[in-house]
Amino acid sequence: MFGYSIVKTTGDSMSPVVLHGAYLLIKRRRQYIDGDIVYVNHAKYGKIVKRIISGNKLNGFYLAGDNVLSVSVAQMGVVEQSKIVGVVRKIINPS
């Protein structure tokens, strides 16, 4: 609807910002910047939520979870912009 989608999270890789079972409002963008929390269709890990820590549209992005137990940046590898579904615009964590 109007370029937005809603997803429900599983897992704790983005805790404490995004909790297991949170609902996220996702919006597609033309550009993403360091610090954006993004919803990604990763080749190895499937649909995941991570934070952009560096990168750009031409060379790809490095992503990380906020939780220390998340998959490492090295394991995740470079993610092409075409794999980013959108940026998280709103987080509704469970009570």
PDB file of C-alpha atoms in Angstrom:
ATOM      1  CA  MET A   1       0.000   0.000   0.000  1.00  0.00           C
ATOM      2  CA  PHE A   2       1.625   3.273  -1.175  1.00  0.00           C
ATOM      3  CA  GLY A   3       5.033   1.596  -1.300  1.00  0.00           C
ATOM      4  CA  TYR A   4       4.847   0.339   2.283  1.00  0.00           C
ATOM      5  CA  SER A   5       4.732  -3.183   3.623  1.00  0.00           C
ATOM      6  CA  ILE A   6       4.363  -4.659   7.107  1.00  0.00           C
ATOM      7  CA  VAL A   7       6.452  -7.560   8.389  1.00  0.00           C
ATOM      8  CA  LYS A   8       6.649  -9.429  11.672  1.00  0.00           C
ATOM      9  CA  THR A   9      10.097 -10.258  13.020  1.00  0.00           C
ATOM     10  CA  THR A  10      11.464 -13.463  14.471  1.00  0.00           C
ATOM     11  CA  GLY A  11      14.694 -13.723  16.430  1.00  0.00           C
ATOM     12  CA  ASP A  12      16.748 -11.422  18.621  1.00  0.00           C
ATOM     13  CA  SER A  13      19.538 -10.268  16.298  1.00  0.00           C
ATOM     14  CA  MET A  14      18.380  -6.633  16.454  1.00  0.00           C
ATOM     15  CA  SER A  15      17.581  -6.603  20.179  1.00  0.00           C
ATOM     16  CA  PRO A  16      17.164  -4.350  22.106  1.00  0.00           C
ATOM     17  CA  VAL A  17      15.937  -1.994  19.341  1.00  0.00           C
ATOM     18  CA  VAL A  18      13.788  -4.526  17.459  1.00  0.00           C
ATOM     19  CA  LEU A  19      12.417  -7.325  19.618  1.00  0.00           C
ATOM     20  CA  HIS A  20      11.296 -10.812  18.608  1.00  0.00           C
ATOM     21  CA  GLY A  21       7.695 -10.554  17.404  1.00  0.00           C
ATOM     22  CA  ALA A  22       7.863  -6.844  16.530  1.00  0.00           C
ATOM     23  CA  TYR A  23       5.892  -5.449  13.592  1.00  0.00           C
ATOM     24  CA  LEU A  24       7.842  -3.269  11.172  1.00  0.00           C
ATOM     25  CA  LEU A  25       6.613  -0.745   8.642  1.00  0.00           C
ATOM     26  CA  ILE A  26       8.937  -1.012   5.634  1.00  0.00           C
ATOM     27  CA  LYS A  27       9.377   1.600   2.867  1.00  0.00           C
ATOM     28  CA  ARG A  28      11.396   1.114  -0.327  1.00  0.00           C
ATOM     29  CA  ARG A  29      13.948   3.849  -1.085  1.00  0.00           C
ATOM     30  CA  ARG A  30      16.300   4.750  -3.898  1.00  0.00           C
ATOM     31  CA  GLN A  31      19.137   5.413  -1.446  1.00  0.00           C
ATOM     32  CA  TYR A  32      20.186   3.939   1.883  1.00  0.00           C
ATOM     33  CA  ILE A  33      22.693   5.359   4.355  1.00  0.00           C
ATOM     34  CA  ASP A  34      24.820   4.158   7.246  1.00  0.00           C
ATOM     35  CA  GLY A  35      22.667   3.602  10.323  1.00  0.00           C
ATOM     36  CA  ASP A  36      19.486   2.700   8.424  1.00  0.00           C
ATOM     37  CA  ILE A  37      17.705  -0.382   9.717  1.00  0.00           C
ATOM     38  CA  VAL A  38      16.750  -2.371   6.631  1.00  0.00           C
ATOM     39  CA  TYR A  39      14.715  -5.413   5.672  1.00  0.00           C
ATOM     40  CA  VAL A  40      16.790  -7.589   3.333  1.00  0.00           C
ATOM     41  CA  ASN A  41      16.263 -10.669   1.201  1.00  0.00           C
ATOM     42  CA  HIS A  42      19.685 -12.225   1.877  1.00  0.00           C
ATOM     43  CA  ALA A  43      20.911 -15.060  -0.373  1.00  0.00           C
ATOM     44  CA  LYS A  44      22.060 -17.217   2.571  1.00  0.00           C
ATOM     45  CA  TYR A  45      19.940 -16.066   5.535  1.00  0.00           C
ATOM     46  CA  GLY A  46      16.620 -15.281   3.841  1.00  0.00           C
ATOM     47  CA  LYS A  47      14.512 -12.323   4.931  1.00  0.00           C
ATOM     48  CA  ILE A  48      16.324 -10.521   7.749  1.00  0.00           C
ATOM     49  CA  VAL A  49      16.447  -7.167   9.534  1.00  0.00           C
ATOM     50  CA  LYS A  50      19.862  -5.553   9.997  1.00  0.00           C
ATOM     51  CA  ARG A  51      21.531  -2.161  10.326  1.00  0.00           C
ATOM     52  CA  ILE A  52      23.698  -0.718   7.535  1.00  0.00           C
ATOM     53  CA  ILE A  53      27.146  -0.065   8.960  1.00  0.00           C
ATOM     54  CA  SER A  54      28.842   1.031   5.735  1.00  0.00           C
ATOM     55  CA  GLY A  55      28.662   0.889   1.971  1.00  0.00           C
ATOM     56  CA  ASN A  56      26.927   2.448  -0.970  1.00  0.00           C
ATOM     57  CA  LYS A  57      24.694   1.754  -3.943  1.00  0.00           C
ATOM     58  CA  LEU A  58      27.559   0.935  -6.317  1.00  0.00           C
ATOM     59  CA  ASN A  59      29.716  -1.320  -4.133  1.00  0.00           C
ATOM     60  CA  GLY A  60      27.090  -2.861  -1.869  1.00  0.00           C
ATOM     61  CA  PHE A  61      26.436  -2.607   1.856  1.00  0.00           C
ATOM     62  CA  TYR A  62      27.824  -4.176   5.011  1.00  0.00           C
ATOM     63  CA  LEU A  63      25.140  -5.055   7.541  1.00  0.00           C
ATOM     64  CA  ALA A  64      25.181  -5.968  11.221  1.00  0.00           C
ATOM     65  CA  GLY A  65      22.725  -6.915  13.922  1.00  0.00           C
ATOM     66  CA  ASP A  66      22.516  -4.770  17.056  1.00  0.00           C
ATOM     67  CA  ASN A  67      22.790  -7.849  19.274  1.00  0.00           C
ATOM     68  CA  VAL A  68      26.308  -9.249  19.843  1.00  0.00           C
ATOM     69  CA  LEU A  69      24.941 -12.752  19.183  1.00  0.00           C
ATOM     70  CA  SER A  70      23.892 -11.803  15.647  1.00  0.00           C
ATOM     71  CA  VAL A  71      25.620 -13.204  12.558  1.00  0.00           C
ATOM     72  CA  SER A  72      28.904 -11.356  11.980  1.00  0.00           C
ATOM     73  CA  VAL A  73      29.508  -8.795   9.260  1.00  0.00           C
ATOM     74  CA  ALA A  74      32.065 -11.159   7.698  1.00  0.00           C
ATOM     75  CA  GLN A  75      29.571 -14.046   7.605  1.00  0.00           C
ATOM     76  CA  MET A  76      26.937 -11.798   6.040  1.00  0.00           C
ATOM     77  CA  GLY A  77      29.257 -10.457   3.335  1.00  0.00           C
ATOM     78  CA  VAL A  78      28.481  -7.576   1.003  1.00  0.00           C
ATOM     79  CA  VAL A  79      24.788  -7.105   0.223  1.00  0.00           C
ATOM     80  CA  GLU A  80      23.747  -5.553  -3.086  1.00  0.00           C
ATOM     81  CA  GLN A  81      21.198  -2.749  -2.959  1.00  0.00           C
ATOM     82  CA  SER A  82      18.833  -4.844  -5.092  1.00  0.00           C
ATOM     83  CA  LYS A  83      18.534  -7.247  -2.122  1.00  0.00           C
ATOM     84  CA  ILE A  84      17.307  -4.499   0.213  1.00  0.00           C
ATOM     85  CA  VAL A  85      13.513  -4.619   0.361  1.00  0.00           C
ATOM     86  CA  GLY A  86      13.268  -1.332   2.242  1.00  0.00           C
ATOM     87  CA  VAL A  87      14.088   0.756   5.280  1.00  0.00           C
ATOM     88  CA  VAL A  88      12.302   0.349   8.609  1.00  0.00           C
ATOM     89  CA  ARG A  89      10.116   3.421   9.144  1.00  0.00           C
ATOM     90  CA  LYS A  90       8.280   2.298  12.289  1.00  0.00           C
ATOM     91  CA  ILE A  91       8.906  -0.370  14.929  1.00  0.00           C
ATOM     92  CA  ILE A  92       6.060  -1.728  17.051  1.00  0.00           C
ATOM     93  CA  ASN A  93       7.631  -3.965  19.670  1.00  0.00           C
ATOM     94  CA  PRO A  94       5.483  -6.435  21.649  1.00  0.00           C
ATOM     95  CA  SER A  95       4.533  -5.338  25.152  1.00  0.00           C
TER      96      SER A  95
END
